Amino acid sequence: MSSDSPAIPTAALERAAQLRAELARHNHAYYVLDNPTIPDAEYDKLFRELQALEQAHPALVTSDSPTQRVGGAPLPQFEQVRHSLPMLSINNGFRDDDIVNFDRRVREGLKTDEQAEYHCELKFDGLAINLRYENGLLVNAATRGDGATGENVTSNIRTVRAIPLRLQGDNPPAVIDIRGEVLMFKADFARLNARQRDAGQREFANPRNAAAGSLRQLDPRITAQRSLRFFAYGIGVLEGVELPPSHSALLDWYVQLGIPVAAERRIAHGAEGLLTFYRDIGLRRAQLPYEIDGVVYKVNAVAQQAQLGFVSRAPRFALAHKFPAEEAMTIVQDIGLQVGRTGAMTPVARLAPVLVGGVTVTNATLHNEDEVRRKDIQIGDTVIVRRAGDVIPEVVSFVPELRPADARPFVMPALCPVCGSPIVRPEEEAVARCSGGWVKCPAQRKGGLLHFVSRRAMDIEGLGDQLVDQMVERNVVTTAADLYRLGLGSLATMERMADKSAANVLKAIEKSKSTTLARFVYALGIRHVGESTAKELARHFGGMDALQNADEAQLLDVPDVGPVVARSILQFMADPMNVELIAQLRANGVHWEEGASGARPKPLAGLTFVLTGTLPTLTRDDAAERIEMAGGKVAGSVSKKTSYVVAGSDAGSKLAKAETLGVPVIDEAALLDMLPPSNESES
């Protein structure tokens, strides 16, 4: 600092030093230890505060400031790799104004009043990787590290099947550095954590953590078991061929080389085009198979990128537009219990209100008693709360350094807080349950009724939470069979229920009497029997009487049914109350087509379908049910093994992938032509 520099206030000096130390600690935890200590939004807030201080007092900037670097130091266990070109970060935008200002700066930098053309893509929540190919062969893979030097993870990357060991095509470049993100899909993450739980090992906090931890295994055999994926989005060194003229052309070229590129990308013009892409992706975010925390905008033309250049740690031609934080910190004010339809007692953290993912959260699940102990969550703790899409918010972890002296551990009570029945926990189960059952426990009765009337079960429209609540509180309904004995008078007396509304509900109840055996079995709410198992039971037994009279050996012959499920079905069918419930439902007119499903036509046997978009007359559930009843299989994602993609209006990335892979695309009319008449497809 020169002697003629303006004096820096002591408070600014001290705060800058404090922020640098705190950010460095969080960087180390996030990038090196794969164990984040605060949510991204809290980190961004601290980072922006330090940036503002350094902009106000330029003499505060030091070479070791987090604002002057990209990431964290490489792990010492791995060989270090010097990147031929630095792997830079990009600046973030959070508000619409940030995007408008970014677009303005781009036009000013290009000295034009014309709308700029941008390439829009996703901001993946994974681990940045540089893949080096020489003459088409993968020779090296390195993490971003600190931007200049990364970790050599080549052995582990070679186990990621999405990444080709040899590029496609006859004339690959002499040298190419392909940059992108290693990540873990949500379904693979759920399976990994299930294996971790079964093995009594620590679960991962989120898919990004899991991907980073998997890639940094010293034993590549462990990495190979982790189902990692990869999407390319950038380039480093290129020798032997010309660089494509635009970013979109670069990614198209990657596809030709056999490199995975996300389908969710688009050309846009001007700030409004960028914001439209952001909003579109925001609406579809929860349905994506992987986690993202924003979108990325890049000036499309490579020549214009060069003209705009870079500032210190980031390019001027790119910006990340981040979504509202899906993680936030708050305080656990209490821990209560929620009673489920099977009596399961779920500990729920009562939180000081906090905004997470654009929604104010006051409650978050703690799953079960063992999970509370494992995560060591206590009343009074400051915790990290996570919410993704429509998923119920959950407590990820607590912040140890902020635990107060008067924090109290959670103690499972002896009695159900709703009905006062004893709480029991079988030795082999992780879940404690209320022993009261439907008759004694209103919470179980409500949960069971809501499950029974749900869309994938008996599909009775108009019977929502509030109406079921009133029915249970007034003892109008004690079992599901009582629904079919309701009259207009009893319904019309409910709050917010006029004669017309009551008549509509009665019409929906009457319509639900004609159902399928699979839906009926699922609606009964037998523990461990989900939709898929209910369908297999219906196919195998063909009728309710056969299912009710089945022994354990016969149940174990059914695909999807193991010893635990078989015992659960036997216990349910042995309970006189359940036997009486089934008899009363049938006596009140609930019916389905009986008969072994093997005798019915199976024109779609051996075919796999993927449904996307909105179909003209069928819901996706209806279409899936009819395909399965005709012997076909319905998958959630498109692959080379997909037989047909059934596309409706507003079809998204699945349609694009089908076109890329050459999978036949049909509409609803073509599907209906392939199906037997609907009365033959019921089971």
XYZ file of C-alpha atoms in Angstrom:
683
model
C 0.000 0.000 0.000
C 1.597 3.293 -1.084
C 1.968 6.194 1.350
C -0.326 8.432 -0.733
C -3.167 5.856 -0.804
C -6.290 7.027 1.013
C -6.498 5.695 4.555
C -8.649 2.596 4.973
C -11.003 2.661 7.964
C -10.002 0.215 10.678
C -13.472 -1.389 10.606
C -13.087 -2.124 6.860
C -9.607 -3.626 7.387
C -10.826 -5.890 10.162
C -14.009 -6.955 8.315
C -12.066 -7.743 5.118
C -9.595 -9.912 7.053
C -12.475 -11.674 8.801
C -14.288 -12.320 5.497
C -11.124 -13.618 3.793
C -10.503 -16.074 6.620
C -14.139 -17.209 6.744
C -14.420 -17.665 2.971
C -11.129 -19.556 2.867
C -12.448 -21.940 5.539
C -15.687 -22.506 3.650
C -13.772 -22.960 0.367
C -11.610 -25.651 1.957
C -14.644 -27.452 3.377
C -16.553 -27.309 0.073
C -13.855 -27.967 -2.553
C -11.269 -30.003 -0.670
C -13.148 -31.865 2.068
C -16.445 -32.191 0.123
C -18.180 -31.240 3.357
C -19.881 -27.831 2.936
C -20.405 -25.933 6.172
C -22.890 -23.298 4.952
C -25.434 -23.075 2.096
C -24.328 -21.595 -1.255
C -26.541 -18.557 -0.720
C -24.764 -17.703 2.560
C -21.373 -18.115 0.856
C -22.456 -15.864 -2.033
C -23.598 -13.211 0.454
C -20.188 -13.201 2.199
C -18.360 -13.181 -1.154
C -20.373 -10.188 -2.420
C -19.718 -8.313 0.831
C -15.949 -8.776 0.395
C -16.180 -7.747 -3.270
C -18.016 -4.556 -2.281
C -15.397 -3.723 0.366
C -12.531 -4.218 -2.115
C -14.280 -2.124 -4.758
C -14.765 0.689 -2.218
C -11.137 0.363 -1.001
C -8.961 -1.100 -3.843
C -5.920 -1.132 -1.553
C -7.643 -3.901 0.444
C -7.168 -6.382 -2.426
C -4.529 -9.001 -1.609
C -3.147 -11.800 -3.754
C -4.678 -14.409 -1.437
C -8.161 -12.875 -1.428
C -10.925 -15.331 -2.420
C -12.041 -12.749 -5.007
C -8.730 -13.241 -6.856
C -8.916 -17.003 -7.157
C -11.265 -19.568 -8.661
C -11.447 -22.592 -6.370
C -9.585 -24.507 -3.677
C -6.224 -26.254 -3.525
C -5.961 -29.783 -4.967
C -5.977 -32.758 -2.642
C -2.431 -33.803 -1.762
C -3.232 -37.495 -2.367
C -3.532 -36.897 -6.122
C -0.832 -35.897 -8.595
C -1.178 -32.241 -9.515
C -1.867 -31.208 -13.118
C -1.139 -27.750 -14.489
C -3.935 -26.615 -16.814
C -2.650 -25.427 -20.199
C -5.307 -22.715 -20.065
C -6.775 -21.653 -16.691
C -10.228 -23.000 -15.792
C -11.967 -19.772 -14.825
C -15.201 -19.215 -12.946
C -17.960 -16.938 -14.238
C -19.698 -14.103 -12.452
C -23.162 -14.553 -10.950
C -26.417 -12.693 -11.445
C -29.368 -12.990 -9.069
C -31.976 -10.443 -10.175
C -33.547 -9.440 -13.484
C -31.629 -6.155 -13.300
C -28.332 -8.078 -13.209
C -29.245 -9.728 -16.528
C -30.337 -6.460 -18.142
C -27.049 -4.846 -17.057
C -25.029 -7.821 -18.333
C -26.699 -7.516 -21.749
C -26.039 -3.758 -21.758
C -22.326 -4.274 -20.964
C -22.052 -6.858 -23.751
C -23.541 -4.460 -26.335
C -21.292 -1.657 -25.096
C -18.246 -3.941 -25.319
C -19.199 -4.968 -28.848
C -19.958 -1.326 -29.756
C -23.350 -2.174 -31.222
C -26.991 -1.313 -30.672
C -28.102 -4.599 -32.233
C -29.440 -7.387 -30.014
C -26.656 -9.722 -28.945
C -26.977 -13.458 -29.674
C -26.440 -15.727 -26.684
C -26.175 -19.448 -26.035
C -28.200 -20.462 -22.949
C -27.418 -23.635 -21.007
C -27.741 -25.121 -17.520
C -25.533 -24.493 -14.507
C -24.944 -28.005 -13.205
C -24.394 -28.695 -9.516
C -21.415 -31.013 -9.851
C -17.617 -30.959 -10.150
C -15.805 -29.144 -12.992
C -13.442 -31.378 -14.989
C -10.946 -30.939 -17.856
C -10.667 -33.937 -20.202
C -7.598 -33.985 -22.463
C -7.755 -36.052 -25.651
C -4.728 -36.544 -27.904
C -5.394 -37.900 -31.392
C -8.812 -38.970 -30.175
C -7.695 -40.894 -27.058
C -8.408 -39.816 -23.475
C -5.000 -39.270 -21.884
C -5.707 -37.109 -18.849
C -8.520 -35.829 -16.638
C -8.121 -33.163 -13.979
C -10.371 -31.284 -11.576
C -10.585 -27.486 -11.672
C -8.594 -27.199 -8.426
C -7.555 -23.570 -7.983
C -8.124 -22.808 -11.653
C -4.466 -23.080 -12.589
C -3.666 -26.489 -11.054
C -6.023 -29.407 -10.521
C -5.982 -33.013 -9.349
C -5.223 -35.872 -11.707
C -8.324 -38.088 -11.550
C -7.767 -39.903 -14.844
C -8.114 -43.404 -13.383
C -11.448 -42.505 -11.816
C -12.752 -40.658 -14.872
C -12.057 -43.729 -17.005
C -14.725 -45.542 -14.933
C -17.418 -42.991 -15.889
C -19.181 -44.693 -18.744
C -20.684 -41.490 -20.094
C -17.185 -40.294 -21.011
C -15.753 -41.939 -24.176
C -12.221 -43.289 -23.993
C -11.884 -42.582 -27.741
C -13.591 -39.770 -29.628
C -15.864 -40.665 -32.521
C -14.959 -39.720 -36.100
C -12.020 -40.371 -38.438
C -10.148 -37.065 -37.979
C -10.030 -36.144 -34.294
C -8.030 -33.079 -33.233
C -4.373 -33.585 -32.317
C -5.094 -32.122 -28.865
C -8.337 -30.987 -27.279
C -9.242 -30.052 -23.715
C -12.963 -30.658 -23.225
C -14.405 -28.977 -20.170
C -17.589 -29.893 -18.381
C -19.199 -31.156 -15.216
C -19.201 -34.545 -13.525
C -22.477 -35.026 -11.666
C -24.800 -37.622 -10.204
C -28.425 -37.986 -11.242
C -31.067 -37.720 -8.515
C -32.167 -41.368 -8.854
C -28.566 -42.615 -8.649
C -28.003 -40.393 -5.607
C -31.043 -41.890 -3.850
C -29.809 -45.433 -4.590
C -26.301 -44.581 -3.340
C -27.610 -43.189 -0.038
C -29.844 -46.231 0.376
C -26.736 -48.443 0.052
C -24.876 -46.206 2.496
C -27.718 -46.570 5.039
C -27.887 -50.338 4.595
C -24.140 -50.563 5.183
C -24.340 -48.310 8.262
C -22.165 -45.678 6.548
C -22.446 -41.889 6.349
C -24.951 -40.583 3.814
C -24.067 -37.816 1.383
C -25.736 -34.425 1.874
C -26.567 -33.850 -1.805
C -25.729 -35.149 -5.317
C -22.902 -32.640 -5.743
C -21.248 -33.916 -2.572
C -21.714 -37.490 -3.736
C -20.219 -36.802 -7.179
C -17.195 -34.978 -5.750
C -16.617 -37.619 -3.087
C -16.911 -40.405 -5.643
C -14.482 -38.817 -8.079
C -11.919 -38.277 -5.344
C -11.755 -41.909 -4.258
C -8.213 -43.257 -4.245
C -9.593 -46.635 -5.334
C -11.156 -46.367 -8.839
C -13.213 -49.497 -8.150
C -15.276 -47.505 -5.648
C -15.786 -44.712 -8.201
C -16.968 -47.292 -10.739
C -19.853 -48.245 -8.420
C -21.149 -44.661 -8.086
C -23.014 -44.054 -11.414
C -21.390 -40.736 -12.302
C -22.420 -38.746 -15.406
C -20.800 -35.977 -17.459
C -21.957 -33.005 -19.550
C -19.558 -30.872 -21.611
C -19.929 -27.084 -21.805
C -16.549 -25.553 -22.706
C -13.124 -25.906 -24.261
C -9.498 -25.272 -23.339
C -6.590 -26.026 -25.673
C -7.372 -27.062 -29.266
C -4.722 -28.120 -31.806
C -4.967 -29.616 -35.284
C -8.423 -28.314 -36.264
C -10.174 -24.957 -36.369
C -12.299 -23.838 -33.459
C -16.011 -23.793 -34.414
C -17.277 -20.233 -34.982
C -19.824 -20.261 -32.154
C -20.425 -21.863 -28.785
C -23.544 -23.625 -30.061
C -21.528 -25.037 -32.981
C -18.867 -26.219 -30.495
C -21.430 -28.201 -28.498
C -22.945 -29.607 -31.705
C -19.439 -30.760 -32.670
C -19.030 -32.390 -29.258
C -22.167 -34.434 -29.908
C -20.594 -35.663 -33.177
C -17.447 -36.616 -31.235
C -19.538 -38.723 -28.848
C -19.228 -36.314 -25.928
C -22.360 -35.926 -23.738
C -24.024 -32.514 -24.006
C -27.233 -31.564 -22.192
C -30.299 -31.225 -24.405
C -31.590 -28.237 -22.406
C -29.876 -25.444 -24.354
C -31.125 -22.647 -26.576
C -30.121 -19.610 -28.647
C -31.611 -16.375 -27.298
C -31.454 -12.710 -28.260
C -31.276 -9.776 -25.875
C -32.025 -9.619 -22.163
C -35.671 -10.654 -22.603
C -34.601 -13.827 -24.413
C -32.260 -14.678 -21.536
C -34.947 -14.109 -18.914
C -37.443 -16.234 -20.884
C -34.978 -19.154 -20.866
C -34.397 -18.690 -17.122
C -38.135 -18.771 -16.370
C -38.760 -21.781 -18.643
C -36.024 -23.811 -16.974
C -37.218 -22.697 -13.544
C -40.636 -24.219 -14.249
C -39.072 -27.505 -15.376
C -36.297 -27.632 -12.802
C -37.953 -30.110 -10.435
C -38.563 -32.552 -13.312
C -34.939 -32.591 -14.485
C -33.124 -35.836 -13.609
C -30.198 -33.918 -12.103
C -29.639 -30.933 -9.821
C -28.957 -27.466 -11.230
C -28.545 -24.221 -9.341
C -29.057 -21.822 -12.222
C -28.506 -21.237 -15.928
C -25.536 -19.854 -17.871
C -25.545 -17.270 -20.651
C -22.631 -16.990 -23.106
C -22.209 -14.679 -26.068
C -22.533 -17.204 -28.876
C -20.015 -15.975 -31.477
C -16.431 -16.957 -30.608
C -15.067 -13.822 -32.328
C -17.278 -11.651 -30.112
C -16.142 -13.578 -27.020
C -12.532 -12.699 -27.927
C -13.515 -9.076 -28.475
C -15.102 -8.857 -25.006
C -12.230 -10.631 -23.235
C -11.850 -11.215 -19.484
C -11.723 -9.410 -16.154
C -9.412 -10.824 -13.429
C -11.182 -14.113 -12.588
C -14.035 -14.297 -15.113
C -14.972 -13.771 -18.789
C -16.934 -10.649 -19.755
C -18.948 -12.671 -22.284
C -20.619 -15.063 -19.798
C -22.853 -14.887 -16.725
C -24.426 -17.454 -14.396
C -28.027 -16.597 -13.450
C -28.630 -18.407 -10.174
C -31.952 -19.683 -8.858
C -33.148 -18.729 -5.364
C -31.228 -20.732 -2.784
C -32.523 -24.239 -2.075
C -30.497 -24.302 1.127
C -30.611 -21.827 3.991
C -29.695 -21.560 7.673
C -32.233 -21.211 10.455
C -32.869 -22.253 14.081
C -34.686 -25.354 15.346
C -37.231 -23.965 17.812
C -38.725 -27.368 18.668
C -39.012 -30.947 17.399
C -42.528 -32.369 17.090
C -44.063 -35.552 15.683
C -46.132 -36.152 12.580
C -48.299 -39.288 12.513
C -48.577 -40.962 9.093
C -51.294 -43.198 7.663
C -49.475 -46.358 8.823
C -48.844 -44.851 12.267
C -45.246 -43.943 11.425
C -43.957 -41.290 13.833
C -41.863 -38.785 11.863
C -39.877 -36.215 13.871
C -40.406 -32.748 12.386
C -38.212 -29.741 13.113
C -40.237 -26.605 13.926
C -38.116 -23.818 12.460
C -37.754 -20.078 12.695
C -39.288 -19.046 9.325
C -36.711 -18.982 6.512
C -36.934 -18.438 2.744
C -35.725 -21.533 0.847
C -36.129 -21.851 -2.908
C -38.563 -18.944 -2.961
C -40.839 -20.502 -0.306
C -41.062 -19.670 3.415
C -40.271 -22.849 5.354
C -41.321 -23.359 8.986
C -41.181 -27.182 9.210
C -38.680 -29.729 7.931
C -38.605 -33.505 8.185
C -36.036 -35.356 10.281
C -37.204 -38.741 8.878
C -36.944 -40.962 11.970
C -35.479 -41.217 15.465
C -32.228 -42.810 14.282
C -31.738 -40.047 11.714
C -32.088 -37.395 14.452
C -29.392 -39.202 16.455
C -27.108 -39.701 13.433
C -27.284 -36.059 12.403
C -27.130 -34.993 16.075
C -29.887 -32.395 15.646
C -30.945 -30.735 18.900
C -33.568 -28.140 19.833
C -31.868 -24.732 19.664
C -29.398 -25.724 16.914
C -28.668 -23.593 13.872
C -29.273 -25.947 10.950
C -28.983 -26.077 7.163
C -32.381 -26.697 5.579
C -32.716 -27.986 2.036
C -35.676 -27.869 -0.323
C -35.583 -29.145 -3.917
C -38.602 -28.687 -6.176
C -41.751 -30.015 -4.546
C -39.848 -32.249 -2.147
C -40.644 -31.803 1.563
C -37.925 -29.630 3.161
C -35.380 -31.569 5.203
C -32.712 -30.718 7.749
C -29.338 -31.529 6.174
C -27.052 -30.867 9.154
C -26.408 -28.541 12.081
C -23.639 -25.941 12.425
C -21.507 -27.145 15.383
C -19.883 -23.798 16.209
C -23.327 -22.176 16.617
C -24.815 -24.742 19.037
C -26.059 -22.899 22.167
C -25.230 -24.086 25.671
C -28.904 -24.808 26.402
C -29.520 -27.004 23.314
C -31.740 -30.012 24.150
C -31.735 -33.460 22.501
C -34.956 -34.930 21.084
C -36.642 -37.681 23.123
C -39.243 -39.936 21.492
C -42.379 -39.864 23.704
C -44.056 -43.043 24.947
C -47.560 -42.089 23.725
C -48.964 -40.886 20.402
C -49.499 -37.089 20.585
C -52.750 -37.411 18.592
C -54.628 -40.312 20.234
C -52.571 -41.234 23.314
C -51.964 -44.838 22.195
C -48.573 -46.418 23.042
C -45.766 -45.822 20.549
C -44.033 -49.066 19.588
C -40.911 -49.783 17.579
C -40.236 -53.337 16.363
C -36.599 -54.354 16.790
C -35.983 -54.824 13.068
C -37.446 -51.432 12.029
C -36.087 -47.890 12.060
C -39.559 -46.347 12.377
C -41.581 -46.022 15.609
C -45.368 -46.277 15.165
C -48.610 -45.382 16.929
C -50.371 -48.606 17.913
C -53.858 -47.053 17.760
C -54.696 -47.889 14.131
C -57.471 -46.291 12.022
C -60.153 -46.755 14.673
C -58.380 -45.009 17.555
C -56.034 -42.575 15.777
C -57.584 -39.724 13.743
C -54.204 -38.925 12.147
C -53.914 -42.452 10.728
C -57.547 -42.332 9.605
C -56.998 -39.058 7.763
C -53.750 -40.253 6.159
C -55.334 -43.533 5.090
C -58.366 -41.804 3.569
C -56.230 -39.298 1.666
C -54.175 -42.182 0.269
C -57.324 -44.125 -0.659
C -58.829 -41.216 -2.643
C -55.544 -40.082 -4.245
C -55.128 -39.825 -8.001
C -53.074 -43.016 -8.386
C -55.396 -44.985 -6.112
C -59.209 -44.594 -6.354
C -58.864 -41.141 -7.956
C -61.782 -39.360 -6.235
C -61.673 -35.669 -7.178
C -62.791 -33.074 -4.644
C -61.795 -35.013 -1.520
C -58.865 -32.929 -0.355
C -57.199 -32.284 3.003
C -59.785 -29.847 4.367
C -62.835 -31.950 3.543
C -61.263 -35.178 4.834
C -60.214 -33.316 7.988
C -63.834 -32.327 8.639
C -65.124 -35.837 7.931
C -62.689 -37.327 10.443
C -63.279 -34.659 13.105
C -67.081 -35.063 12.864
C -66.855 -38.884 12.705
C -68.753 -38.828 9.408
C -66.223 -41.299 7.972
C -64.409 -43.940 10.018
C -63.350 -46.291 7.176
C -62.960 -45.932 3.409
C -66.188 -47.913 2.953
C -68.123 -45.060 4.621
C -67.302 -42.845 1.629
C -69.652 -44.930 -0.505
C -72.515 -44.428 1.961
C -72.335 -40.628 2.004
C -75.430 -38.630 1.068
C -75.902 -35.113 -0.228
C -77.196 -33.931 3.154
C -74.136 -34.995 5.157
C -71.710 -33.503 2.621
C -73.555 -30.212 2.146
C -73.281 -29.448 5.889
C -69.475 -29.348 5.665
C -67.789 -25.938 5.631
C -67.377 -24.398 2.159
C -69.521 -27.152 0.622
C -72.651 -25.992 -1.232
C -75.116 -28.410 -2.820
C -73.348 -28.246 -6.197
C -69.916 -28.966 -4.705
C -71.351 -31.838 -2.671
C -73.042 -33.258 -5.768
C -69.732 -33.146 -7.668
C -67.985 -35.061 -4.894
C -70.729 -37.699 -4.851
C -70.433 -38.010 -8.631
C -66.655 -38.550 -8.306
C -67.207 -41.195 -5.591
C -69.721 -42.996 -7.815
C -67.310 -42.892 -10.764
C -64.521 -44.401 -8.634
C -66.560 -47.573 -8.061
C -65.432 -48.805 -11.484
C -61.687 -49.253 -11.065
C -58.901 -51.774 -11.649
C -57.656 -54.434 -9.289
C -54.192 -52.837 -9.263
C -55.597 -49.444 -8.185
C -57.797 -51.072 -5.526
C -54.901 -53.038 -4.010
C -52.739 -49.912 -3.960
C -55.577 -47.868 -2.401
C -55.836 -50.287 0.553
C -52.560 -48.857 1.835
C -50.833 -52.164 2.635
C -47.385 -51.402 4.043
C -44.555 -51.886 1.510
C -47.038 -52.302 -1.376
C -46.539 -49.456 -3.814
C -47.996 -48.957 -7.285
C -45.560 -51.278 -9.020
C -46.085 -54.125 -6.531
C -49.868 -53.660 -6.677
C -49.740 -54.043 -10.453
C -47.653 -57.217 -10.184
C -50.079 -58.675 -7.600
C -53.042 -57.868 -9.852
C -51.367 -59.444 -12.882
C -50.372 -62.564 -10.969
C -53.565 -63.341 -9.036
C -56.145 -61.777 -11.348
C -58.694 -61.385 -8.536
C -59.086 -60.212 -4.953
C -60.202 -63.579 -3.571
C -57.079 -65.301 -4.861
C -54.879 -62.578 -3.363
C -56.642 -62.715 0.009
C -56.265 -66.502 0.191
C -52.633 -66.623 -0.981
C -49.989 -68.124 1.309
C -46.409 -66.924 1.670
C -45.032 -69.276 -0.993
C -47.597 -68.077 -3.527
C -46.842 -64.439 -2.727
C -43.111 -64.994 -3.143
C -43.786 -66.239 -6.686
C -44.844 -62.693 -7.624
C -42.183 -60.424 -9.187
C -41.393 -57.490 -6.863
C -42.488 -59.439 -3.738
C -39.853 -60.481 -1.212
C -40.153 -61.865 2.336
C -40.807 -58.450 3.954
C -43.560 -57.533 1.488
C -45.083 -61.027 1.660
C -45.275 -60.873 5.479
C -46.849 -57.401 5.310
C -49.552 -58.632 2.891
C -50.258 -61.697 5.056
C -50.588 -59.564 8.193
C -52.944 -57.168 6.429
C -55.150 -59.949 5.052
C -55.242 -61.723 8.439
C -56.673 -58.679 10.228
C -60.488 -59.083 10.568
C -60.958 -55.305 10.262
C -59.238 -55.295 6.863
C -61.222 -58.315 5.684
C -64.420 -56.537 6.690
C -63.284 -53.322 4.947
C -62.711 -55.140 1.646
C -66.086 -56.892 1.947
C -67.892 -53.602 2.658
C -66.210 -51.819 -0.247
C -67.285 -54.565 -2.626
C -70.788 -54.621 -1.130
C -71.044 -50.875 -1.774
C -70.362 -51.330 -5.474
C -66.579 -51.047 -5.876
C -65.705 -53.441 -8.707
C -63.106 -54.310 -11.333
C -62.639 -56.861 -14.075
C -61.480 -60.161 -12.605
C -59.419 -62.832 -14.332
C -55.799 -63.797 -14.854
C -54.042 -61.125 -16.857
C -52.035 -63.680 -18.813
C -55.123 -64.552 -20.857
C -55.537 -60.986 -22.152
C -54.000 -59.629 -25.367
C -50.425 -58.384 -24.977
C -49.785 -56.528 -28.246
C -47.087 -54.330 -26.666
C -45.069 -57.155 -25.075
C -41.340 -56.464 -25.371
C -41.798 -52.767 -26.221
C -40.595 -49.856 -24.082
C -42.337 -46.467 -24.198
C -41.399 -43.024 -22.860
C -44.157 -40.415 -22.356
C -43.465 -36.691 -22.718
C -45.604 -33.558 -22.969
C -49.365 -33.210 -22.533
C -51.503 -35.741 -24.421
C -54.880 -34.632 -25.878
C -57.212 -37.005 -23.973
C -55.133 -39.298 -21.752
C -53.262 -38.322 -18.623
C -49.743 -39.739 -18.417
C -50.899 -42.088 -15.661
C -53.769 -43.380 -17.806
C -51.503 -43.846 -20.816
C -48.876 -45.656 -18.708
C -51.515 -47.911 -17.168
C -52.930 -48.916 -20.549
C -49.465 -49.557 -21.999
C -48.545 -51.789 -19.054
C -51.849 -53.675 -19.193
C -51.094 -54.383 -22.865
C -47.728 -55.894 -21.922
C -45.527 -52.867 -22.590
C -43.078 -51.143 -20.295
C -43.009 -47.415 -19.471
C -39.599 -45.862 -18.775
C -38.724 -42.430 -17.425
C -35.839 -41.623 -19.767
C -34.979 -42.118 -23.431
C -32.213 -44.499 -24.487
C -31.271 -46.579 -27.528
C -33.430 -49.363 -26.052
C -36.583 -47.191 -26.156
C -39.090 -48.525 -28.706
C -41.281 -45.401 -28.977
C -41.528 -41.917 -27.497
C -45.157 -40.795 -27.167
C -45.096 -36.996 -27.500
C -47.829 -34.505 -26.673
C -47.819 -30.713 -26.647
C -44.950 -28.901 -24.877
C -42.701 -31.964 -25.160
C -39.254 -31.179 -23.781
C -35.785 -32.696 -23.649
C -37.021 -36.286 -24.037
C -38.325 -35.467 -27.509
C -35.018 -33.846 -28.444
C -33.081 -36.863 -27.209
C -35.369 -39.241 -29.140
C -34.659 -37.300 -32.335
C -30.919 -37.383 -31.633
C -30.944 -41.173 -31.064
C -33.338 -41.896 -33.939
C -36.033 -43.330 -31.651
C -39.492 -43.370 -33.339
C -41.805 -40.598 -32.073
C -45.594 -41.147 -32.149
C -48.630 -39.188 -30.976
C -51.538 -40.277 -28.786
C -53.637 -41.380 -31.784
C -50.891 -43.760 -32.942
C -50.567 -45.145 -29.411
C -54.320 -45.776 -29.193
C -54.145 -47.657 -32.495
C -51.557 -49.986 -30.938
C -53.616 -50.616 -27.781
C -56.514 -53.042 -27.337
C -59.918 -51.464 -26.511
C -59.892 -49.909 -23.030
C -62.274 -52.467 -21.523
C -59.776 -55.202 -22.443
C -56.823 -53.377 -20.918
C -58.190 -53.241 -17.376
C -56.875 -55.606 -14.753
